[in-house]
Short mmCIF file of C-alpha atoms in Angstrom, two decimals:
data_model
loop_
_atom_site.label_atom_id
_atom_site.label_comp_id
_atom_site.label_asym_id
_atom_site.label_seq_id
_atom_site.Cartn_x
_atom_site.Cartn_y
_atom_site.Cartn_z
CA UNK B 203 113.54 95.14 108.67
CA UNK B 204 110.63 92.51 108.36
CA UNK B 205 112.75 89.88 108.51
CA UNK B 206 115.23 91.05 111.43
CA UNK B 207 111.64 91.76 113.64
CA UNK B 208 110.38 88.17 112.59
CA UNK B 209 113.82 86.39 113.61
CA UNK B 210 113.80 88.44 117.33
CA UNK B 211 110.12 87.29 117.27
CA UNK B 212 109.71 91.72 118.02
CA UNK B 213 106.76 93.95 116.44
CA UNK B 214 109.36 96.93 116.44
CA UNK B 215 110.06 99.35 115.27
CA UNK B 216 107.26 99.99 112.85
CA UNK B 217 108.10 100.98 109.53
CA UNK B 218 105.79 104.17 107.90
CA UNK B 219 106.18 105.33 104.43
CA UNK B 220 104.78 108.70 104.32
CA UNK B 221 103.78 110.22 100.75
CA UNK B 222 102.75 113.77 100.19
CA UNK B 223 100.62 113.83 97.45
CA UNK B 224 100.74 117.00 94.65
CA UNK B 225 99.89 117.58 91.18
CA UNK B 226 103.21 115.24 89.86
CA UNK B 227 102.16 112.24 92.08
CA UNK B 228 98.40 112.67 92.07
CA UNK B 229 97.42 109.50 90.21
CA UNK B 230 100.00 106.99 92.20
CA UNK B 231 98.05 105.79 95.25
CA UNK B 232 97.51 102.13 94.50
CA UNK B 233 101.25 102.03 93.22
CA UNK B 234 102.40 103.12 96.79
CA UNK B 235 100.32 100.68 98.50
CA UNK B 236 101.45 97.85 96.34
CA UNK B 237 105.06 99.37 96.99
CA UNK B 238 104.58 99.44 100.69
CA UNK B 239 103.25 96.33 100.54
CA UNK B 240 106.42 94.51 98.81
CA UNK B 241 108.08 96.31 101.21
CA UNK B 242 106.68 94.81 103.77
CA UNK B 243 106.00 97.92 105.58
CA UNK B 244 103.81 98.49 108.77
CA UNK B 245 102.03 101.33 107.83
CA UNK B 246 101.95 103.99 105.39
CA UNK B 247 100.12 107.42 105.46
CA UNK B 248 98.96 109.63 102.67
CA UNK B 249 98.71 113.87 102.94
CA UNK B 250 98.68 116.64 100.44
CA UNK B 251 101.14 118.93 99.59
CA UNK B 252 101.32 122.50 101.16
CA UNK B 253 102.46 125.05 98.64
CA UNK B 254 105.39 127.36 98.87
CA UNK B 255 103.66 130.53 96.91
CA UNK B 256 106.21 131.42 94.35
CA UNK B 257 108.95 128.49 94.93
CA UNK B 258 106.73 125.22 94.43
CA UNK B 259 103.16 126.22 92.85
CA UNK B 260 103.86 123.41 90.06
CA UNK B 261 103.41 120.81 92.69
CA UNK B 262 99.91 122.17 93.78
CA UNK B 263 96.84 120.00 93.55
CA UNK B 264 94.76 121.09 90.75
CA UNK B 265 90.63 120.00 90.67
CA UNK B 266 91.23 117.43 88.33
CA UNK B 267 93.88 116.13 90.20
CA UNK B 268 91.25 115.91 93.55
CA UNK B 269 89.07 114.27 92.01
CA UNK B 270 91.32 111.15 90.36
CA UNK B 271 92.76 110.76 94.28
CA UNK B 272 89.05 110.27 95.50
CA UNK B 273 88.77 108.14 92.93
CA UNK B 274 91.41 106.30 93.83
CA UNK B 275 90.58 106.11 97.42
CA UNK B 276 86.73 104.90 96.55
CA UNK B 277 88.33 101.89 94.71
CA UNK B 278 90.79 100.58 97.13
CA UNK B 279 87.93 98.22 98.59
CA UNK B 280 87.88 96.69 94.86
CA UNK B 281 91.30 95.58 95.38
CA UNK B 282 92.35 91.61 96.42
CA UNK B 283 93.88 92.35 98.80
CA UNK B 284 92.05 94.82 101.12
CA UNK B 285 91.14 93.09 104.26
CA UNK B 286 87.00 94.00 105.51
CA UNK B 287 87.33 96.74 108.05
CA UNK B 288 85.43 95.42 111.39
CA UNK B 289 81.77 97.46 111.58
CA UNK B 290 81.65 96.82 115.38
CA UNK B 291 85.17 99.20 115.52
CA UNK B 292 84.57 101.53 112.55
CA UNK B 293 81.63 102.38 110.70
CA UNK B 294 81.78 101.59 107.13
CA UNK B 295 79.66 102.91 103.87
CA UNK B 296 79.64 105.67 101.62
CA UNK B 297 78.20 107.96 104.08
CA UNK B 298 81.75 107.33 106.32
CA UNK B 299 84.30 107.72 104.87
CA UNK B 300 85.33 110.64 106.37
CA UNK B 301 86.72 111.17 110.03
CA UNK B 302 84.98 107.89 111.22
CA UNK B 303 86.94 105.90 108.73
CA UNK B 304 90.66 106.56 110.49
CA UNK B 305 92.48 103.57 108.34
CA UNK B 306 91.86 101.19 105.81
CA UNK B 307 94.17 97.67 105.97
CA UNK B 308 95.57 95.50 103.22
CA UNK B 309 96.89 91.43 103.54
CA UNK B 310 100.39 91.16 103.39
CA UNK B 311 100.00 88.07 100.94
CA UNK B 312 103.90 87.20 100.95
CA UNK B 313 103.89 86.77 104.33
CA UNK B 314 101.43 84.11 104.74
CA UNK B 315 102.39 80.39 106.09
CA UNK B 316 102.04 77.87 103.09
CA UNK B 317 100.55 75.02 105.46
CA UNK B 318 97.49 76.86 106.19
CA UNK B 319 94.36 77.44 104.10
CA UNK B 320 93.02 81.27 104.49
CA UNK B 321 89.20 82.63 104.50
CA UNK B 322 89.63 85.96 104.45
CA UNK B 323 87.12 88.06 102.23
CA UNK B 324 83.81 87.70 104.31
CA UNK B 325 84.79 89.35 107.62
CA UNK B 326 81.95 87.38 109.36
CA UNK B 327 83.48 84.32 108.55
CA UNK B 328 87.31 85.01 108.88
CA UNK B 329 88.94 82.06 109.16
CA UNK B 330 92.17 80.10 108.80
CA UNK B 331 92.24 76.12 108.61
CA UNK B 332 95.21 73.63 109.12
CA UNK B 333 95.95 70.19 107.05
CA UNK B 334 94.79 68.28 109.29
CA UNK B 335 91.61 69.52 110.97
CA UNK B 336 89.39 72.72 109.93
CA UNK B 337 87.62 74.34 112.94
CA UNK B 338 86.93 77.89 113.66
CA UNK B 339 88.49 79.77 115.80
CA UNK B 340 88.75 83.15 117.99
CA UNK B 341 90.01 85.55 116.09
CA UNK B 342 91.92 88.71 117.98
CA UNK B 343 92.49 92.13 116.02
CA UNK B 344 95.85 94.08 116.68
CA UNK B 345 96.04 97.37 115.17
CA UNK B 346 98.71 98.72 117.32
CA UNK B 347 101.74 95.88 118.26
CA UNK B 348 101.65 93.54 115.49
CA UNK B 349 99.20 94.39 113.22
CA UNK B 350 98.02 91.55 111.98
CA UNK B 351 95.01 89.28 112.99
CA UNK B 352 95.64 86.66 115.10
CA UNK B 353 94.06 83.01 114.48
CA UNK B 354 93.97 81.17 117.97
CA UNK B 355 94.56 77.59 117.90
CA UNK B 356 93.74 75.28 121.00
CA UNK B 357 96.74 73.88 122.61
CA UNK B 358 96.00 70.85 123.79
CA UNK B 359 95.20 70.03 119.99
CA UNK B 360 98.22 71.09 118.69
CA UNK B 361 100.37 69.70 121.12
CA UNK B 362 98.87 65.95 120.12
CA UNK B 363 99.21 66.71 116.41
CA UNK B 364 101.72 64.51 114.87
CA UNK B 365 101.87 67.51 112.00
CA UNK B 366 103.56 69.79 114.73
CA UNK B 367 107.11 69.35 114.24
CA UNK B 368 106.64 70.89 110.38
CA UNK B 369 103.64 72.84 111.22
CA UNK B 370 104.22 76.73 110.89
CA UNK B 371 102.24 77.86 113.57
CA UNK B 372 103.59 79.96 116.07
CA UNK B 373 104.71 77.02 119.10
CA UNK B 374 104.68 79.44 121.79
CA UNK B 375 101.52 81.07 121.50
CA UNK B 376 99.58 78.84 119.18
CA UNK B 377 98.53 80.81 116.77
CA UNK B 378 98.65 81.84 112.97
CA UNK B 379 99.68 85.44 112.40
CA UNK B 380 97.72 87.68 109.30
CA UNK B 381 99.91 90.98 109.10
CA UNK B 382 98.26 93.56 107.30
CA UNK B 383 99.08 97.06 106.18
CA UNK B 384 97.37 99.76 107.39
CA UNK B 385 96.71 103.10 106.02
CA UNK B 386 96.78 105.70 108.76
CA UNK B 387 94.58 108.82 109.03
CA UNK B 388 92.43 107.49 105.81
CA UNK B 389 89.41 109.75 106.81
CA UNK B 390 91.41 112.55 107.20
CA UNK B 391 93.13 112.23 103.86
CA UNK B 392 89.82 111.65 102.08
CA UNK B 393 87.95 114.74 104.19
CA UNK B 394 91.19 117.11 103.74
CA UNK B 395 91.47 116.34 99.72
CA UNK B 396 87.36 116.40 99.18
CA UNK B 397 86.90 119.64 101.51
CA UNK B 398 85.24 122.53 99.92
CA UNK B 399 88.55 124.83 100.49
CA UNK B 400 90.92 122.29 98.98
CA UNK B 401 91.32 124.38 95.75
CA UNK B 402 92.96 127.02 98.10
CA UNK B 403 94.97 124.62 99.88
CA UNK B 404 93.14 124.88 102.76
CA UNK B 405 91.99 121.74 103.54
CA UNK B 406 91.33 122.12 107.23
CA UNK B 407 89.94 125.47 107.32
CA UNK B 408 86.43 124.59 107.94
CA UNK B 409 87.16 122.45 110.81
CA UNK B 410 90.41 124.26 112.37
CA UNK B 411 88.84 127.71 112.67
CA UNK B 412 86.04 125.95 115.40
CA UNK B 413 89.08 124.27 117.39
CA UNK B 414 91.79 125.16 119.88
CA UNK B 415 95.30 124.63 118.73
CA UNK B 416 97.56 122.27 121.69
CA UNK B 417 100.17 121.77 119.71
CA UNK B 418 101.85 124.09 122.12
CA UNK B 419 102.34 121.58 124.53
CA UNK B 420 103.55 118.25 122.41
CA UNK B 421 106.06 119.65 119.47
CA UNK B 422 108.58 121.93 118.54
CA UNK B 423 110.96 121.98 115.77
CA UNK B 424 114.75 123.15 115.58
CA UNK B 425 115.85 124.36 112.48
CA UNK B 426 119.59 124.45 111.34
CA UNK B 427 120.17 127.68 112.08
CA UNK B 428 118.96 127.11 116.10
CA UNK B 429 115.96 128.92 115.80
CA UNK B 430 113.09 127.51 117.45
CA UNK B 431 109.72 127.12 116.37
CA UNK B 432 106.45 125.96 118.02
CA UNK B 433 104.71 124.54 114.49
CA UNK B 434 105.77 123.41 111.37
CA UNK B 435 104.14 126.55 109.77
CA UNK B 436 104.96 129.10 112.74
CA UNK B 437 108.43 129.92 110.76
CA UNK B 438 108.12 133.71 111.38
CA UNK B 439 107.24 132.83 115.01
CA UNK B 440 110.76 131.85 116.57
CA UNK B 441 109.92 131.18 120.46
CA UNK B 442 114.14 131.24 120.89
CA UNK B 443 117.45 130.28 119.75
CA UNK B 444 119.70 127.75 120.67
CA UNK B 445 123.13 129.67 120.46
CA UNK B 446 121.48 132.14 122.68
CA UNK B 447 119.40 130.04 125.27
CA UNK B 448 118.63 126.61 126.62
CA UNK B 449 115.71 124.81 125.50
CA UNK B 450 114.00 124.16 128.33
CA UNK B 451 114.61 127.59 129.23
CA UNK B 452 112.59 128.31 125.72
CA UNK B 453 110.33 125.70 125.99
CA UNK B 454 108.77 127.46 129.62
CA UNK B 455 109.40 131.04 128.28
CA UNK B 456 106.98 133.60 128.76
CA UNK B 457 107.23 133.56 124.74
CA UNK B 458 106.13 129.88 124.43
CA UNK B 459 103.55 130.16 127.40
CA UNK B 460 101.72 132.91 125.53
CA UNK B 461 101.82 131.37 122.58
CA UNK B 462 100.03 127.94 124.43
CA UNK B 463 97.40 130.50 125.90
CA UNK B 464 96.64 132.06 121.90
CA UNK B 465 96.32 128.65 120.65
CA UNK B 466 93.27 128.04 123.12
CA UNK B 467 91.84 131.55 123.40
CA UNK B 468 91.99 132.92 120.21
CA UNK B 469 90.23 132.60 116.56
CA UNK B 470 92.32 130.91 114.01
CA UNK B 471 92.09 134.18 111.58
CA UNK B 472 93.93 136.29 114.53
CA UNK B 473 96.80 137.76 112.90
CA UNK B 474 98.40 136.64 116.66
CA UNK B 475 97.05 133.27 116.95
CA UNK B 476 99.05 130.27 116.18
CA UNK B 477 99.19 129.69 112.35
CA UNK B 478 97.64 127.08 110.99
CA UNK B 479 96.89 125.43 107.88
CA UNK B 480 93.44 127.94 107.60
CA UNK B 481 96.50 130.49 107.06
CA UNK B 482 99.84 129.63 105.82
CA UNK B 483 102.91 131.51 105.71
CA UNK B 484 104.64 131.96 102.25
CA UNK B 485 108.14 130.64 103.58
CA UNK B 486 109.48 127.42 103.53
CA UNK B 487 109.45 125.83 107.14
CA UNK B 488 112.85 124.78 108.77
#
C-alpha cells in the first residue's frame, strides 16, 4: 500500500494496525511497533481488552501484566528510532504522559532517500543536508496528510544544482519527506492501563462517570442478525431492526432520541443510562 500511495504521489488511505492488548499479548508492544513499522504502516493504536465474564476471562489483564505494558510504554523514548515529540504542540515529561501526551511517533528508517544526510535526534536542531551544500532549513510538521516532516529546500537553489537530475528530492515541491509512525491515543492507553480501576476492567470509570455520553449522535452498529445498537457495549439495548424498519426511521426514533437525551442527562451508574465501559454487559457485542 506504501508503495502504490508513493507511485500516485497520494497520502491515502492511511493504514492503522489496531492491537488489543490482554494477558496473552501483554509483553509485545515494541514487537508491534517494529512490525508496523516494516510494514510501513501509517499509524497504529494500542487498547486493552474488555472481558467477556465467563467466555474470555483467560485473556484479562492481570497486575503484573499492567505493570510490564507501562513499562514498556516508559521505554519507547529509549528506542532509535523514536522521533522527539515537539514541546511547543505537546507537553512532554514524566508528569504527562497521560491525556496531554495523545501520540508518540517513530522514523520510518527504510523509507529514507540515500542522497541525503539526516539530523534527527535533537528536535531543536532537526535537520536534513544534501551532497552538495548543508544549510538549514524550515521544517513543517504533518500529523494528519502525510505524516512525515517535511524538509523545505529553496528553489531557486535546486533548480541551478547540477546534482538535480539524480537528486531524490521531491521536484515539484522541493522538499525531503521524513514519514514517521505515529501511535494514536498514547495518553489514553497509558491513563486507561495505569488507572486505579484497571484491575476491574474499568479503565475509564473515574473519568466517564463525570461526562456526558454523545455517542448517540456519531455511531451505531448493525449486527448480523439486523438488530441495531447505539454502542458497542449497548447489546441488550436494540434501538430497532432492520427486517422490521428502515434505518433512518431507527436512527430518529423516539427509541434512539431518548436514548441521546440519557446519555447527557443521566449518571453513568443509571441502570437506564447508556452503558459504558464504568459498566459492562456480560454478552459479547455484535
Amino acid at each position: 500500500m506504501h508503495d502504490l500511495k508513493r507511485e500516485a504521489k497520494v497520502s491515502r488511505p492511511h493504514v492503522k494496525i489496531y492491537n488489543v492488548i490482554n494477558h496473552v499479548n501483554a509483553g509485545g508492544i515494541d514487537d508491534m511497533i517494529s512490525f508496523a513499522l516494516r510494514a510501513r504502516a501509517d499509524h497504529v493504536e494500542f487498547t486493552p481488552v474488555d472481558i467477556v465474564k465467563g467466555k474470555s476471562d483467560a485473556l484479562a489483564l492481570t497486575a503484573q501484566d499492567r505493570e510490564l505494558i507501562k513499562t514498556q510504554l516508559d521505554g519507547l523514548t529509549r528506542r532509535d528510532d523514536y522521533l522527539e515529540l515537539d514541546p511547543a504542540q505537546t507537553p512532554r515529561g514524566p508528569e504527562n504522559t497521560g491525556e496531554g501526551k495523545e501520540f508518540a511517533r517513530f522514523v520510518k528508517y527504510d523509507t529514507l532517500s540515500f542522497d541525503f544526510k539526516y539530523e534527527l535526534d535533537d528536535i531543536s536542531r532537526f535537520d536534513v543536508l544534501c551532497e552538495r551544500k548543508e544549510w538549514r532549513l524550515d521544517v513543517t510538521e504533518d500529523n494528519t496528510e502525510e505524516n512525515a516532516l517535511l524538509f523545505q529546500y529553496p528553489k531557486e537553489e535546486c533548480t541551478n544544482c547540477p546534482l538535480l537530475p539524480k537528486c531524490s528530492i521531491d521536484k515539484e515541491r522541493f522538499l525531503v519527506k521524513v514519514e514517521f509512525l505515529s501511535v494514536l491515543g498514547f495518553g489514553t492507553f497509558y491513563r486507561r492501563i495505569t488507572s486505579e480501576t484497571a484491575q476491574s476492567g474499568g479503565y475509564d470509570a473515574a473519568m466517564v462517570r463525570h461526562l456526558p455520553c454523545t455517542i448517540g449522535w456519531t455511531y451505531a452498529r448493525i449486527g448480523t442478525h439486523g438488530r441495531v445498537i447505539p454502542c458497542c457495549k449497548a447489546t441488550k439495548k436494540p434501538m430497532g431492526d432492520l427486517r422490521h424498519a428502515d434505518l433512518l426511521d431507527i436512527w430518529a426514533s423516539p427509541q434512539y432520541t431518548e436514548f441521546r437525551k440519557n446519555g447527557m442527562t443521566l449518571k453513568r451508574m443509571n441502570p437506564t443510562s447508556p452503558p459504558s465501559p464504568a459498566r459492562r454487559p456480560a454478552t459479547t457485542s455484535a
